[in-house]
Amino acid sequence: CRMRHISPWVSIRMNDAHDSGARKSPLHSRFWMEHPEYVVVGPNFDYLNYRIKPVRDHMMALIREVCDRYDMDGLELDWNRFPMHFRAGEEIESSKALSEWMVEVREVVRAAEKKWKHPILLMTRVPARPEVSMGRGLDAITWATRGLIDHLVVAPFWATTDFDIPVEQWIELLKGTGVGVTAGLEYRVQASPGGEMLHNTIECRRGAAMGALARGSQGIY
């Protein structure tokens, strides 16, 4: 990648729930399959509960392994695929523990910088709207304020492109932190849940991208 002037990054999905209905699937880690007590059974997907320390420890071990193994320019923690990490009703309370966990993530990345002898940016991806992100227990503003992240991607969750991401609201909330914000697109267009799926044409994608850039997005994800 570097020979071709492309910056190499690694992205980790923090709670991928594909095949969650199948207790034994090649998409699941052994940790997921052997510890059903750590899994929240949701109405649509099952997912690991980050309120439980062994879950946080397991994911920290994965982050350490990735940072030790790969000479990357940046690490993305994708909290938006899937954006469920706590039991319903426990998200706000649990966000504090997650923010403290992010302190350790920052330390791991800084240690990797010393090993690889160059800066490594830390980026997180969260839901497109601040109130939704916080409602999921993902306090990205605190992460930025405390210097725990370098960049923030805000995006919808899968089902449809959001043509009205409030980029300027994020910029205002991040003011003074030095953390930039980038809006993310999706590959579908669907006006309402369960509604007709429309063609996401090149013109639609270009329009969504231009709208986000005009509102201050530093790029397009």
PDB file of N, CA and C in Angstrom, residues 9-57:
ATOM      1  N   TRP A   9      -4.677   0.866   6.846  1.00  0.00           N
ATOM      2  CA  TRP A   9      -5.375   0.874   8.132  1.00  0.00           C
ATOM      3  C   TRP A   9      -5.938  -0.520   8.409  1.00  0.00           C
ATOM      4  N   VAL A  10      -6.269  -0.750   9.672  1.00  0.00           N
ATOM      5  CA  VAL A  10      -6.990  -1.952  10.091  1.00  0.00           C
ATOM      6  C   VAL A  10      -8.276  -1.515  10.774  1.00  0.00           C
ATOM      7  N   SER A  11      -9.375  -2.175  10.432  1.00  0.00           N
ATOM      8  CA  SER A  11     -10.658  -1.899  11.076  1.00  0.00           C
ATOM      9  C   SER A  11     -11.128  -3.146  11.818  1.00  0.00           C
ATOM     10  N   ILE A  12     -11.591  -2.955  13.060  1.00  0.00           N
ATOM     11  CA  ILE A  12     -12.118  -4.049  13.861  1.00  0.00           C
ATOM     12  C   ILE A  12     -13.596  -3.789  14.128  1.00  0.00           C
ATOM     13  N   ARG A  13     -14.447  -4.721  13.747  1.00  0.00           N
ATOM     14  CA  ARG A  13     -15.860  -4.630  14.118  1.00  0.00           C
ATOM     15  C   ARG A  13     -15.985  -5.048  15.576  1.00  0.00           C
ATOM     16  N   MET A  14     -16.484  -4.137  16.396  1.00  0.00           N
ATOM     17  CA  MET A  14     -16.457  -4.353  17.827  1.00  0.00           C
ATOM     18  C   MET A  14     -17.543  -5.306  18.317  1.00  0.00           C
ATOM     19  N   ASN A  15     -18.572  -5.543  17.502  1.00  0.00           N
ATOM     20  CA  ASN A  15     -19.631  -6.458  17.934  1.00  0.00           C
ATOM     21  C   ASN A  15     -20.403  -6.979  16.722  1.00  0.00           C
ATOM     22  N   ASP A  16     -19.715  -7.662  15.849  1.00  0.00           N
ATOM     23  CA  ASP A  16     -20.355  -8.171  14.639  1.00  0.00           C
ATOM     24  C   ASP A  16     -21.368  -9.254  15.005  1.00  0.00           C
ATOM     25  N   ALA A  17     -22.627  -9.034  14.642  1.00  0.00           N
ATOM     26  CA  ALA A  17     -23.706  -9.939  15.045  1.00  0.00           C
ATOM     27  C   ALA A  17     -24.207 -10.832  13.917  1.00  0.00           C
ATOM     28  N   HIS A  18     -23.480 -10.900  12.805  1.00  0.00           N
ATOM     29  CA  HIS A  18     -23.899 -11.812  11.743  1.00  0.00           C
ATOM     30  C   HIS A  18     -23.960 -13.251  12.262  1.00  0.00           C
ATOM     31  N   ASP A  19     -24.972 -13.961  11.855  1.00  0.00           N
ATOM     32  CA  ASP A  19     -25.164 -15.365  12.243  1.00  0.00           C
ATOM     33  C   ASP A  19     -25.370 -15.546  13.743  1.00  0.00           C
ATOM     34  N   SER A  20     -25.797 -14.467  14.424  1.00  0.00           N
ATOM     35  CA  SER A  20     -25.910 -14.569  15.882  1.00  0.00           C
ATOM     36  C   SER A  20     -26.956 -15.582  16.316  1.00  0.00           C
ATOM     37  N   GLY A  21     -27.928 -15.856  15.449  1.00  0.00           N
ATOM     38  CA  GLY A  21     -28.946 -16.850  15.792  1.00  0.00           C
ATOM     39  C   GLY A  21     -28.431 -18.275  15.767  1.00  0.00           C
ATOM     40  N   ALA A  22     -27.292 -18.493  15.133  1.00  0.00           N
ATOM     41  CA  ALA A  22     -26.682 -19.831  15.071  1.00  0.00           C
ATOM     42  C   ALA A  22     -25.605 -19.911  16.145  1.00  0.00           C
ATOM     43  N   ARG A  23     -25.802 -20.762  17.123  1.00  0.00           N
ATOM     44  CA  ARG A  23     -24.854 -20.811  18.240  1.00  0.00           C
ATOM     45  C   ARG A  23     -23.455 -21.233  17.796  1.00  0.00           C
ATOM     46  N   LYS A  24     -23.379 -22.080  16.769  1.00  0.00           N
ATOM     47  CA  LYS A  24     -22.078 -22.510  16.281  1.00  0.00           C
ATOM     48  C   LYS A  24     -21.980 -22.163  14.800  1.00  0.00           C
ATOM     49  N   SER A  25     -21.274 -21.124  14.528  1.00  0.00           N
ATOM     50  CA  SER A  25     -21.066 -20.663  13.159  1.00  0.00           C
ATOM     51  C   SER A  25     -19.597 -20.300  12.989  1.00  0.00           C
ATOM     52  N   PRO A  26     -19.030 -20.512  11.801  1.00  0.00           N
ATOM     53  CA  PRO A  26     -17.636 -20.117  11.577  1.00  0.00           C
ATOM     54  C   PRO A  26     -17.424 -18.611  11.679  1.00  0.00           C
ATOM     55  N   LEU A  27     -18.514 -17.848  11.708  1.00  0.00           N
ATOM     56  CA  LEU A  27     -18.381 -16.401  11.873  1.00  0.00           C
ATOM     57  C   LEU A  27     -18.161 -16.015  13.331  1.00  0.00           C
ATOM     58  N   HIS A  28     -18.390 -16.937  14.268  1.00  0.00           N
ATOM     59  CA  HIS A  28     -18.220 -16.638  15.685  1.00  0.00           C
ATOM     60  C   HIS A  28     -16.851 -17.079  16.178  1.00  0.00           C
ATOM     61  N   SER A  29     -16.336 -16.324  17.135  1.00  0.00           N
ATOM     62  CA  SER A  29     -15.102 -16.743  17.801  1.00  0.00           C
ATOM     63  C   SER A  29     -15.424 -17.860  18.797  1.00  0.00           C
ATOM     64  N   ARG A  30     -14.391 -18.581  19.198  1.00  0.00           N
ATOM     65  CA  ARG A  30     -14.582 -19.600  20.219  1.00  0.00           C
ATOM     66  C   ARG A  30     -15.076 -18.958  21.516  1.00  0.00           C
ATOM     67  N   PHE A  31     -14.582 -17.760  21.806  1.00  0.00           N
ATOM     68  CA  PHE A  31     -15.013 -17.022  23.001  1.00  0.00           C
ATOM     69  C   PHE A  31     -16.527 -16.819  22.984  1.00  0.00           C
ATOM     70  N   TRP A  32     -17.062 -16.401  21.836  1.00  0.00           N
ATOM     71  CA  TRP A  32     -18.510 -16.152  21.701  1.00  0.00           C
ATOM     72  C   TRP A  32     -19.298 -17.444  21.916  1.00  0.00           C
ATOM     73  N   MET A  33     -18.806 -18.536  21.336  1.00  0.00           N
ATOM     74  CA  MET A  33     -19.549 -19.792  21.399  1.00  0.00           C
ATOM     75  C   MET A  33     -19.481 -20.438  22.778  1.00  0.00           C
ATOM     76  N   GLU A  34     -18.352 -20.261  23.475  1.00  0.00           N
ATOM     77  CA  GLU A  34     -18.170 -20.939  24.757  1.00  0.00           C
ATOM     78  C   GLU A  34     -18.719 -20.163  25.942  1.00  0.00           C
ATOM     79  N   HIS A  35     -19.151 -18.914  25.703  1.00  0.00           N
ATOM     80  CA  HIS A  35     -19.637 -18.101  26.817  1.00  0.00           C
ATOM     81  C   HIS A  35     -20.991 -17.473  26.494  1.00  0.00           C
ATOM     82  N   PRO A  36     -22.030 -18.287  26.429  1.00  0.00           N
ATOM     83  CA  PRO A  36     -23.357 -17.740  26.162  1.00  0.00           C
ATOM     84  C   PRO A  36     -23.814 -16.770  27.247  1.00  0.00           C
ATOM     85  N   GLU A  37     -23.222 -16.873  28.443  1.00  0.00           N
ATOM     86  CA  GLU A  37     -23.611 -15.963  29.525  1.00  0.00           C
ATOM     87  C   GLU A  37     -23.144 -14.525  29.273  1.00  0.00           C
ATOM     88  N   TYR A  38     -22.244 -14.341  28.317  1.00  0.00           N
ATOM     89  CA  TYR A  38     -21.766 -13.004  27.979  1.00  0.00           C
ATOM     90  C   TYR A  38     -22.556 -12.375  26.829  1.00  0.00           C
ATOM     91  N   VAL A  39     -23.498 -13.129  26.281  1.00  0.00           N
ATOM     92  CA  VAL A  39     -24.232 -12.697  25.086  1.00  0.00           C
ATOM     93  C   VAL A  39     -25.625 -12.206  25.468  1.00  0.00           C
ATOM     94  N   VAL A  40     -25.984 -11.028  24.967  1.00  0.00           N
ATOM     95  CA  VAL A  40     -27.337 -10.495  25.135  1.00  0.00           C
ATOM     96  C   VAL A  40     -28.185 -10.998  23.971  1.00  0.00           C
ATOM     97  N   VAL A  41     -29.317 -11.628  24.273  1.00  0.00           N
ATOM     98  CA  VAL A  41     -30.236 -12.081  23.232  1.00  0.00           C
ATOM     99  C   VAL A  41     -31.196 -10.931  22.930  1.00  0.00           C
ATOM    100  N   GLY A  42     -31.046 -10.340  21.750  1.00  0.00           N
ATOM    101  CA  GLY A  42     -31.867  -9.197  21.374  1.00  0.00           C
ATOM    102  C   GLY A  42     -33.015  -9.591  20.467  1.00  0.00           C
ATOM    103  N   PRO A  43     -33.901  -8.640  20.169  1.00  0.00           N
ATOM    104  CA  PRO A  43     -35.046  -8.943  19.311  1.00  0.00           C
ATOM    105  C   PRO A  43     -34.667  -9.241  17.867  1.00  0.00           C
ATOM    106  N   ASN A  44     -33.540  -8.697  17.421  1.00  0.00           N
ATOM    107  CA  ASN A  44     -33.101  -8.905  16.037  1.00  0.00           C
ATOM    108  C   ASN A  44     -31.754  -9.622  15.947  1.00  0.00           C
ATOM    109  N   PHE A  45     -30.853  -9.306  16.884  1.00  0.00           N
ATOM    110  CA  PHE A  45     -29.511  -9.881  16.869  1.00  0.00           C
ATOM    111  C   PHE A  45     -29.091 -10.185  18.302  1.00  0.00           C
ATOM    112  N   ASP A  46     -28.199 -11.158  18.451  1.00  0.00           N
ATOM    113  CA  ASP A  46     -27.539 -11.407  19.729  1.00  0.00           C
ATOM    114  C   ASP A  46     -26.156 -10.767  19.667  1.00  0.00           C
ATOM    115  N   TYR A  47     -25.659 -10.294  20.811  1.00  0.00           N
ATOM    116  CA  TYR A  47     -24.398  -9.558  20.780  1.00  0.00           C
ATOM    117  C   TYR A  47     -23.704  -9.630  22.138  1.00  0.00           C
ATOM    118  N   LEU A  48     -22.385  -9.432  22.130  1.00  0.00           N
ATOM    119  CA  LEU A  48     -21.599  -9.452  23.353  1.00  0.00           C
ATOM    120  C   LEU A  48     -21.918  -8.225  24.207  1.00  0.00           C
ATOM    121  N   ASN A  49     -21.941  -8.419  25.521  1.00  0.00           N
ATOM    122  CA  ASN A  49     -22.265  -7.357  26.465  1.00  0.00           C
ATOM    123  C   ASN A  49     -20.976  -6.754  27.020  1.00  0.00           C
ATOM    124  N   TYR A  50     -20.652  -5.528  26.608  1.00  0.00           N
ATOM    125  CA  TYR A  50     -19.421  -4.873  27.034  1.00  0.00           C
ATOM    126  C   TYR A  50     -19.477  -4.408  28.486  1.00  0.00           C
ATOM    127  N   ARG A  51     -20.596  -4.543  29.131  1.00  0.00           N
ATOM    128  CA  ARG A  51     -20.666  -4.227  30.558  1.00  0.00           C
ATOM    129  C   ARG A  51     -19.901  -5.280  31.374  1.00  0.00           C
ATOM    130  N   ILE A  52     -19.699  -6.447  30.769  1.00  0.00           N
ATOM    131  CA  ILE A  52     -19.030  -7.563  31.438  1.00  0.00           C
ATOM    132  C   ILE A  52     -17.524  -7.476  31.173  1.00  0.00           C
ATOM    133  N   LYS A  53     -16.739  -7.470  32.228  1.00  0.00           N
ATOM    134  CA  LYS A  53     -15.291  -7.263  32.096  1.00  0.00           C
ATOM    135  C   LYS A  53     -14.605  -8.303  31.220  1.00  0.00           C
ATOM    136  N   PRO A  54     -14.917  -9.597  31.334  1.00  0.00           N
ATOM    137  CA  PRO A  54     -14.253 -10.561  30.437  1.00  0.00           C
ATOM    138  C   PRO A  54     -14.464 -10.248  28.956  1.00  0.00           C
ATOM    139  N   VAL A  55     -15.598  -9.649  28.589  1.00  0.00           N
ATOM    140  CA  VAL A  55     -15.820  -9.260  27.195  1.00  0.00           C
ATOM    141  C   VAL A  55     -14.851  -8.140  26.815  1.00  0.00           C
ATOM    142  N   ARG A  56     -14.731  -7.147  27.689  1.00  0.00           N
ATOM    143  CA  ARG A  56     -13.800  -6.046  27.400  1.00  0.00           C
ATOM    144  C   ARG A  56     -12.362  -6.557  27.349  1.00  0.00           C
ATOM    145  N   ASP A  57     -12.025  -7.479  28.257  1.00  0.00           N
ATOM    146  CA  ASP A  57     -10.672  -8.039  28.267  1.00  0.00           C
ATOM    147  C   ASP A  57     -10.385  -8.814  26.981  1.00  0.00           C
TER     148      ASP A  57
END
